Amino acid sequence: MERNQLNEHNKEEYPPMHTAEHVLNQTMVRMFGCPRSRNAHIERKKSKCDYLLPEAPTGAQMEEVERRVNEIIDRRLAVSCELMSREDAARYVDLSKLPGHVSDTLRIVRVGDYDACACIGRHVDNTSGIGRFKLLNCDYADGRLRIRFKLTGQEQEPPAENLL
């Protein structure tokens, strides 16, 4: 029997924030047609993600981003993981962010029917474990939008049995 080999993960994200990043990424893709964040710094207290956009979004658009992210969180979507070959994963998830040295077996993380991507980080098992998503500020320069955000209502580490 062949054993799947995944790459080592080099950081320990806060699972609720990391799962919120997945929801934010898919929201940005759907609203603006941009790629997922190419540069993210995910921490417990606040995080930031950068997106490539041809023009700065309006304040109203960013309010809509926040509203939509919270709407998805409120749907209490199950978060699940599936192992599959890189070839199979390439049929329906964007693998352009993966470094060339990744294993042939990938871990695909799904947030309900809303998002799927290759990821080896830790996540909550349901969006109800995220809390509320709050945009702190946005900066736009040279085709790059930086979004800073935090979570509220999630003050402690979720129980281990609620993590993936």
JSON list of C-alpha atoms in Angstrom, two decimals:
[
{"chain": "A", "resi": 1, "resn": "MET", "atom": "CA", "xyz": [0.00, 0.00, 0.00]},
{"chain": "A", "resi": 2, "resn": "GLU", "atom": "CA", "xyz": [1.42, 3.36, -1.05]},
{"chain": "A", "resi": 3, "resn": "ARG", "atom": "CA", "xyz": [1.62, 6.02, 1.67]},
{"chain": "A", "resi": 4, "resn": "ASN", "atom": "CA", "xyz": [0.79, 9.62, 0.77]},
{"chain": "A", "resi": 5, "resn": "GLN", "atom": "CA", "xyz": [3.62, 12.05, 1.48]},
{"chain": "A", "resi": 6, "resn": "LEU", "atom": "CA", "xyz": [2.76, 15.71, 2.08]},
{"chain": "A", "resi": 7, "resn": "ASN", "atom": "CA", "xyz": [5.22, 18.56, 2.34]},
{"chain": "A", "resi": 8, "resn": "GLU", "atom": "CA", "xyz": [6.15, 19.86, 5.79]},
{"chain": "A", "resi": 9, "resn": "HIS", "atom": "CA", "xyz": [4.35, 23.02, 6.87]},
{"chain": "A", "resi": 10, "resn": "ASN", "atom": "CA", "xyz": [6.74, 25.75, 8.01]},
{"chain": "A", "resi": 11, "resn": "LYS", "atom": "CA", "xyz": [4.36, 27.90, 10.05]},
{"chain": "A", "resi": 12, "resn": "GLU", "atom": "CA", "xyz": [1.51, 27.63, 12.52]},
{"chain": "A", "resi": 13, "resn": "GLU", "atom": "CA", "xyz": [-1.40, 29.88, 11.60]},
{"chain": "A", "resi": 14, "resn": "TYR", "atom": "CA", "xyz": [-4.30, 30.61, 13.93]},
{"chain": "A", "resi": 15, "resn": "PRO", "atom": "CA", "xyz": [-6.97, 28.25, 12.46]},
{"chain": "A", "resi": 16, "resn": "PRO", "atom": "CA", "xyz": [-9.96, 30.67, 12.55]},
{"chain": "A", "resi": 17, "resn": "MET", "atom": "CA", "xyz": [-7.94, 33.42, 10.86]},
{"chain": "A", "resi": 18, "resn": "HIS", "atom": "CA", "xyz": [-6.48, 31.02, 8.32]},
{"chain": "A", "resi": 19, "resn": "THR", "atom": "CA", "xyz": [-9.94, 29.74, 7.41]},
{"chain": "A", "resi": 20, "resn": "ALA", "atom": "CA", "xyz": [-11.18, 33.35, 7.12]},
{"chain": "A", "resi": 21, "resn": "GLU", "atom": "CA", "xyz": [-8.33, 33.94, 4.65]},
{"chain": "A", "resi": 22, "resn": "HIS", "atom": "CA", "xyz": [-9.76, 31.18, 2.43]},
{"chain": "A", "resi": 23, "resn": "VAL", "atom": "CA", "xyz": [-13.19, 32.86, 2.48]},
{"chain": "A", "resi": 24, "resn": "LEU", "atom": "CA", "xyz": [-11.68, 36.29, 1.79]},
{"chain": "A", "resi": 25, "resn": "ASN", "atom": "CA", "xyz": [-9.63, 34.92, -1.12]},
{"chain": "A", "resi": 26, "resn": "GLN", "atom": "CA", "xyz": [-12.65, 33.37, -2.79]},
{"chain": "A", "resi": 27, "resn": "THR", "atom": "CA", "xyz": [-14.70, 36.52, -2.20]},
{"chain": "A", "resi": 28, "resn": "MET", "atom": "CA", "xyz": [-12.03, 38.64, -3.90]},
{"chain": "A", "resi": 29, "resn": "VAL", "atom": "CA", "xyz": [-11.82, 36.20, -6.82]},
{"chain": "A", "resi": 30, "resn": "ARG", "atom": "CA", "xyz": [-15.60, 36.27, -7.28]},
{"chain": "A", "resi": 31, "resn": "MET", "atom": "CA", "xyz": [-16.03, 40.02, -6.89]},
{"chain": "A", "resi": 32, "resn": "PHE", "atom": "CA", "xyz": [-13.00, 41.30, -8.79]},
{"chain": "A", "resi": 33, "resn": "GLY", "atom": "CA", "xyz": [-11.85, 38.40, -10.99]},
{"chain": "A", "resi": 34, "resn": "CYS", "atom": "CA", "xyz": [-8.37, 38.65, -9.46]},
{"chain": "A", "resi": 35, "resn": "PRO", "atom": "CA", "xyz": [-6.12, 35.78, -8.42]},
{"chain": "A", "resi": 36, "resn": "ARG", "atom": "CA", "xyz": [-6.02, 34.60, -4.81]},
{"chain": "A", "resi": 37, "resn": "SER", "atom": "CA", "xyz": [-3.69, 36.57, -2.54]},
{"chain": "A", "resi": 38, "resn": "ARG", "atom": "CA", "xyz": [-0.06, 36.26, -3.59]},
{"chain": "A", "resi": 39, "resn": "ASN", "atom": "CA", "xyz": [1.26, 37.60, -0.31]},
{"chain": "A", "resi": 40, "resn": "ALA", "atom": "CA", "xyz": [-0.45, 36.96, 3.01]},
{"chain": "A", "resi": 41, "resn": "HIS", "atom": "CA", "xyz": [0.61, 37.44, 6.61]},
{"chain": "A", "resi": 42, "resn": "ILE", "atom": "CA", "xyz": [-1.85, 35.55, 8.81]},
{"chain": "A", "resi": 43, "resn": "GLU", "atom": "CA", "xyz": [-1.67, 36.14, 12.57]},
{"chain": "A", "resi": 44, "resn": "ARG", "atom": "CA", "xyz": [-3.99, 35.71, 15.54]},
{"chain": "A", "resi": 45, "resn": "LYS", "atom": "CA", "xyz": [-4.69, 39.42, 16.25]},
{"chain": "A", "resi": 46, "resn": "LYS", "atom": "CA", "xyz": [-4.71, 40.83, 12.71]},
{"chain": "A", "resi": 47, "resn": "SER", "atom": "CA", "xyz": [-3.73, 39.73, 9.25]},
{"chain": "A", "resi": 48, "resn": "LYS", "atom": "CA", "xyz": [-3.11, 41.12, 5.79]},
{"chain": "A", "resi": 49, "resn": "CYS", "atom": "CA", "xyz": [-3.49, 39.89, 2.23]},
{"chain": "A", "resi": 50, "resn": "ASP", "atom": "CA", "xyz": [-2.36, 41.52, -1.02]},
{"chain": "A", "resi": 51, "resn": "TYR", "atom": "CA", "xyz": [-4.33, 41.28, -4.26]},
{"chain": "A", "resi": 52, "resn": "LEU", "atom": "CA", "xyz": [-3.41, 42.30, -7.79]},
{"chain": "A", "resi": 53, "resn": "LEU", "atom": "CA", "xyz": [-6.11, 44.64, -9.14]},
{"chain": "A", "resi": 54, "resn": "PRO", "atom": "CA", "xyz": [-6.04, 47.02, -12.13]},
{"chain": "A", "resi": 55, "resn": "GLU", "atom": "CA", "xyz": [-7.68, 49.81, -10.10]},
{"chain": "A", "resi": 56, "resn": "ALA", "atom": "CA", "xyz": [-8.49, 50.66, -6.50]},
{"chain": "A", "resi": 57, "resn": "PRO", "atom": "CA", "xyz": [-11.85, 49.38, -5.27]},
{"chain": "A", "resi": 58, "resn": "THR", "atom": "CA", "xyz": [-14.30, 51.89, -3.86]},
{"chain": "A", "resi": 59, "resn": "GLY", "atom": "CA", "xyz": [-15.19, 52.11, -0.20]},
{"chain": "A", "resi": 60, "resn": "ALA", "atom": "CA", "xyz": [-18.60, 50.67, -1.02]},
{"chain": "A", "resi": 61, "resn": "GLN", "atom": "CA", "xyz": [-16.98, 47.70, -2.76]},
{"chain": "A", "resi": 62, "resn": "MET", "atom": "CA", "xyz": [-14.81, 47.01, 0.29]},
{"chain": "A", "resi": 63, "resn": "GLU", "atom": "CA", "xyz": [-17.85, 47.22, 2.56]},
{"chain": "A", "resi": 64, "resn": "GLU", "atom": "CA", "xyz": [-19.46, 44.65, 0.27]},
{"chain": "A", "resi": 65, "resn": "VAL", "atom": "CA", "xyz": [-16.37, 42.40, 0.60]},
{"chain": "A", "resi": 66, "resn": "GLU", "atom": "CA", "xyz": [-16.75, 42.49, 4.39]},
{"chain": "A", "resi": 67, "resn": "ARG", "atom": "CA", "xyz": [-20.50, 41.84, 4.16]},
{"chain": "A", "resi": 68, "resn": "ARG", "atom": "CA", "xyz": [-20.05, 38.87, 1.82]},
{"chain": "A", "resi": 69, "resn": "VAL", "atom": "CA", "xyz": [-17.27, 37.29, 3.89]},
{"chain": "A", "resi": 70, "resn": "ASN", "atom": "CA", "xyz": [-19.49, 37.47, 6.97]},
{"chain": "A", "resi": 71, "resn": "GLU", "atom": "CA", "xyz": [-22.44, 36.13, 5.00]},
{"chain": "A", "resi": 72, "resn": "ILE", "atom": "CA", "xyz": [-20.39, 33.03, 4.09]},
{"chain": "A", "resi": 73, "resn": "ILE", "atom": "CA", "xyz": [-19.19, 32.63, 7.68]},
{"chain": "A", "resi": 74, "resn": "ASP", "atom": "CA", "xyz": [-22.82, 32.84, 8.85]},
{"chain": "A", "resi": 75, "resn": "ARG", "atom": "CA", "xyz": [-23.78, 29.96, 6.54]},
{"chain": "A", "resi": 76, "resn": "ARG", "atom": "CA", "xyz": [-21.97, 27.61, 8.97]},
{"chain": "A", "resi": 77, "resn": "LEU", "atom": "CA", "xyz": [-20.26, 25.78, 6.14]},
{"chain": "A", "resi": 78, "resn": "ALA", "atom": "CA", "xyz": [-18.34, 22.59, 6.86]},
{"chain": "A", "resi": 79, "resn": "VAL", "atom": "CA", "xyz": [-14.61, 22.78, 6.20]},
{"chain": "A", "resi": 80, "resn": "SER", "atom": "CA", "xyz": [-13.12, 19.53, 4.92]},
{"chain": "A", "resi": 81, "resn": "CYS", "atom": "CA", "xyz": [-9.87, 18.14, 3.53]},
{"chain": "A", "resi": 82, "resn": "GLU", "atom": "CA", "xyz": [-9.19, 15.63, 0.78]},
{"chain": "A", "resi": 83, "resn": "LEU", "atom": "CA", "xyz": [-5.92, 14.16, -0.44]},
{"chain": "A", "resi": 84, "resn": "MET", "atom": "CA", "xyz": [-5.48, 13.85, -4.18]},
{"chain": "A", "resi": 85, "resn": "SER", "atom": "CA", "xyz": [-2.83, 13.81, -6.87]},
{"chain": "A", "resi": 86, "resn": "ARG", "atom": "CA", "xyz": [-1.54, 17.07, -8.25]},
{"chain": "A", "resi": 87, "resn": "GLU", "atom": "CA", "xyz": [-2.90, 16.02, -11.66]},
{"chain": "A", "resi": 88, "resn": "ASP", "atom": "CA", "xyz": [-6.42, 15.51, -10.28]},
{"chain": "A", "resi": 89, "resn": "ALA", "atom": "CA", "xyz": [-6.32, 18.74, -8.25]},
{"chain": "A", "resi": 90, "resn": "ALA", "atom": "CA", "xyz": [-5.25, 20.78, -11.29]},
{"chain": "A", "resi": 91, "resn": "ARG", "atom": "CA", "xyz": [-8.61, 20.02, -12.91]},
{"chain": "A", "resi": 92, "resn": "TYR", "atom": "CA", "xyz": [-10.47, 22.31, -10.54]},
{"chain": "A", "resi": 93, "resn": "VAL", "atom": "CA", "xyz": [-8.16, 24.34, -8.28]},
{"chain": "A", "resi": 94, "resn": "ASP", "atom": "CA", "xyz": [-5.54, 26.95, -9.14]},
{"chain": "A", "resi": 95, "resn": "LEU", "atom": "CA", "xyz": [-2.11, 25.49, -8.45]},
{"chain": "A", "resi": 96, "resn": "SER", "atom": "CA", "xyz": [-0.10, 28.48, -9.69]},
{"chain": "A", "resi": 97, "resn": "LYS", "atom": "CA", "xyz": [0.98, 29.48, -6.14]},
{"chain": "A", "resi": 98, "resn": "LEU", "atom": "CA", "xyz": [2.54, 26.11, -5.39]},
{"chain": "A", "resi": 99, "resn": "PRO", "atom": "CA", "xyz": [6.33, 25.95, -5.44]},
{"chain": "A", "resi": 100, "resn": "GLY", "atom": "CA", "xyz": [7.88, 23.51, -7.89]},
{"chain": "A", "resi": 101, "resn": "HIS", "atom": "CA", "xyz": [9.11, 21.11, -5.19]},
{"chain": "A", "resi": 102, "resn": "VAL", "atom": "CA", "xyz": [5.73, 20.17, -3.70]},
{"chain": "A", "resi": 103, "resn": "SER", "atom": "CA", "xyz": [4.78, 16.54, -3.34]},
{"chain": "A", "resi": 104, "resn": "ASP", "atom": "CA", "xyz": [2.66, 14.75, -5.92]},
{"chain": "A", "resi": 105, "resn": "THR", "atom": "CA", "xyz": [-0.07, 14.34, -3.28]},
{"chain": "A", "resi": 106, "resn": "LEU", "atom": "CA", "xyz": [-1.90, 17.54, -2.39]},
{"chain": "A", "resi": 107, "resn": "ARG", "atom": "CA", "xyz": [-4.27, 18.35, 0.44]},
{"chain": "A", "resi": 108, "resn": "ILE", "atom": "CA", "xyz": [-7.32, 20.17, -0.90]},
{"chain": "A", "resi": 109, "resn": "VAL", "atom": "CA", "xyz": [-9.23, 22.20, 1.69]},
{"chain": "A", "resi": 110, "resn": "ARG", "atom": "CA", "xyz": [-12.88, 22.93, 0.95]},
{"chain": "A", "resi": 111, "resn": "VAL", "atom": "CA", "xyz": [-15.03, 25.53, 2.63]},
{"chain": "A", "resi": 112, "resn": "GLY", "atom": "CA", "xyz": [-18.44, 24.08, 1.88]},
{"chain": "A", "resi": 113, "resn": "ASP", "atom": "CA", "xyz": [-19.37, 24.71, -1.74]},
{"chain": "A", "resi": 114, "resn": "TYR", "atom": "CA", "xyz": [-17.74, 28.16, -1.63]},
{"chain": "A", "resi": 115, "resn": "ASP", "atom": "CA", "xyz": [-13.99, 27.55, -1.89]},
{"chain": "A", "resi": 116, "resn": "ALA", "atom": "CA", "xyz": [-11.44, 24.85, -2.62]},
{"chain": "A", "resi": 117, "resn": "CYS", "atom": "CA", "xyz": [-7.66, 25.22, -2.72]},
{"chain": "A", "resi": 118, "resn": "ALA", "atom": "CA", "xyz": [-4.46, 23.33, -2.03]},
{"chain": "A", "resi": 119, "resn": "CYS", "atom": "CA", "xyz": [-3.36, 24.04, 1.55]},
{"chain": "A", "resi": 120, "resn": "ILE", "atom": "CA", "xyz": [-1.50, 22.29, 4.36]},
{"chain": "A", "resi": 121, "resn": "GLY", "atom": "CA", "xyz": [-2.33, 24.76, 7.15]},
{"chain": "A", "resi": 122, "resn": "ARG", "atom": "CA", "xyz": [-4.74, 24.23, 10.05]},
{"chain": "A", "resi": 123, "resn": "HIS", "atom": "CA", "xyz": [-8.40, 25.25, 9.79]},
{"chain": "A", "resi": 124, "resn": "VAL", "atom": "CA", "xyz": [-11.56, 25.19, 11.87]},
{"chain": "A", "resi": 125, "resn": "ASP", "atom": "CA", "xyz": [-13.96, 22.42, 10.86]},
{"chain": "A", "resi": 126, "resn": "ASN", "atom": "CA", "xyz": [-16.89, 24.80, 10.33]},
{"chain": "A", "resi": 127, "resn": "THR", "atom": "CA", "xyz": [-17.13, 28.49, 9.45]},
{"chain": "A", "resi": 128, "resn": "SER", "atom": "CA", "xyz": [-19.07, 28.98, 12.69]},
{"chain": "A", "resi": 129, "resn": "GLY", "atom": "CA", "xyz": [-15.66, 28.71, 14.43]},
{"chain": "A", "resi": 130, "resn": "ILE", "atom": "CA", "xyz": [-14.29, 31.81, 12.68]},
{"chain": "A", "resi": 131, "resn": "GLY", "atom": "CA", "xyz": [-16.11, 34.63, 14.48]},
{"chain": "A", "resi": 132, "resn": "ARG", "atom": "CA", "xyz": [-16.85, 37.95, 12.72]},
{"chain": "A", "resi": 133, "resn": "PHE", "atom": "CA", "xyz": [-14.62, 39.26, 9.93]},
{"chain": "A", "resi": 134, "resn": "LYS", "atom": "CA", "xyz": [-13.74, 42.96, 10.22]},
{"chain": "A", "resi": 135, "resn": "LEU", "atom": "CA", "xyz": [-11.82, 45.00, 7.64]},
{"chain": "A", "resi": 136, "resn": "LEU", "atom": "CA", "xyz": [-9.37, 47.32, 9.35]},
{"chain": "A", "resi": 137, "resn": "ASN", "atom": "CA", "xyz": [-8.12, 49.22, 6.31]},
{"chain": "A", "resi": 138, "resn": "CYS", "atom": "CA", "xyz": [-7.13, 48.93, 2.67]},
{"chain": "A", "resi": 139, "resn": "ASP", "atom": "CA", "xyz": [-4.24, 50.52, 0.78]},
{"chain": "A", "resi": 140, "resn": "TYR", "atom": "CA", "xyz": [-3.90, 50.56, -3.00]},
{"chain": "A", "resi": 141, "resn": "ALA", "atom": "CA", "xyz": [-0.67, 51.34, -4.86]},
{"chain": "A", "resi": 142, "resn": "ASP", "atom": "CA", "xyz": [0.91, 50.18, -8.11]},
{"chain": "A", "resi": 143, "resn": "GLY", "atom": "CA", "xyz": [-1.78, 47.62, -8.92]},
{"chain": "A", "resi": 144, "resn": "ARG", "atom": "CA", "xyz": [-1.69, 46.00, -5.47]},
{"chain": "A", "resi": 145, "resn": "LEU", "atom": "CA", "xyz": [-4.46, 46.16, -2.89]},
{"chain": "A", "resi": 146, "resn": "ARG", "atom": "CA", "xyz": [-3.43, 45.39, 0.69]},
{"chain": "A", "resi": 147, "resn": "ILE", "atom": "CA", "xyz": [-6.29, 44.42, 2.98]},
{"chain": "A", "resi": 148, "resn": "ARG", "atom": "CA", "xyz": [-5.76, 44.37, 6.74]},
{"chain": "A", "resi": 149, "resn": "PHE", "atom": "CA", "xyz": [-8.38, 42.55, 8.80]},
{"chain": "A", "resi": 150, "resn": "LYS", "atom": "CA", "xyz": [-9.12, 40.97, 12.14]},
{"chain": "A", "resi": 151, "resn": "LEU", "atom": "CA", "xyz": [-11.63, 38.61, 13.68]},
{"chain": "A", "resi": 152, "resn": "THR", "atom": "CA", "xyz": [-13.94, 39.40, 16.57]},
{"chain": "A", "resi": 153, "resn": "GLY", "atom": "CA", "xyz": [-15.97, 37.07, 18.74]},
{"chain": "A", "resi": 154, "resn": "GLN", "atom": "CA", "xyz": [-13.31, 34.32, 18.68]},
{"chain": "A", "resi": 155, "resn": "GLU", "atom": "CA", "xyz": [-11.18, 34.96, 21.74]},
{"chain": "A", "resi": 156, "resn": "GLN", "atom": "CA", "xyz": [-9.55, 31.58, 22.27]},
{"chain": "A", "resi": 157, "resn": "GLU", "atom": "CA", "xyz": [-8.13, 28.64, 20.37]},
{"chain": "A", "resi": 158, "resn": "PRO", "atom": "CA", "xyz": [-10.89, 26.31, 19.16]},
{"chain": "A", "resi": 159, "resn": "PRO", "atom": "CA", "xyz": [-10.85, 22.82, 20.74]},
{"chain": "A", "resi": 160, "resn": "ALA", "atom": "CA", "xyz": [-8.51, 20.39, 18.98]},
{"chain": "A", "resi": 161, "resn": "GLU", "atom": "CA", "xyz": [-11.45, 18.23, 17.91]},
{"chain": "A", "resi": 162, "resn": "ASN", "atom": "CA", "xyz": [-12.77, 21.21, 15.89]},
{"chain": "A", "resi": 163, "resn": "LEU", "atom": "CA", "xyz": [-9.59, 21.65, 13.83]},
{"chain": "A", "resi": 164, "resn": "LEU", "atom": "CA", "xyz": [-8.46, 20.13, 10.55]}
]
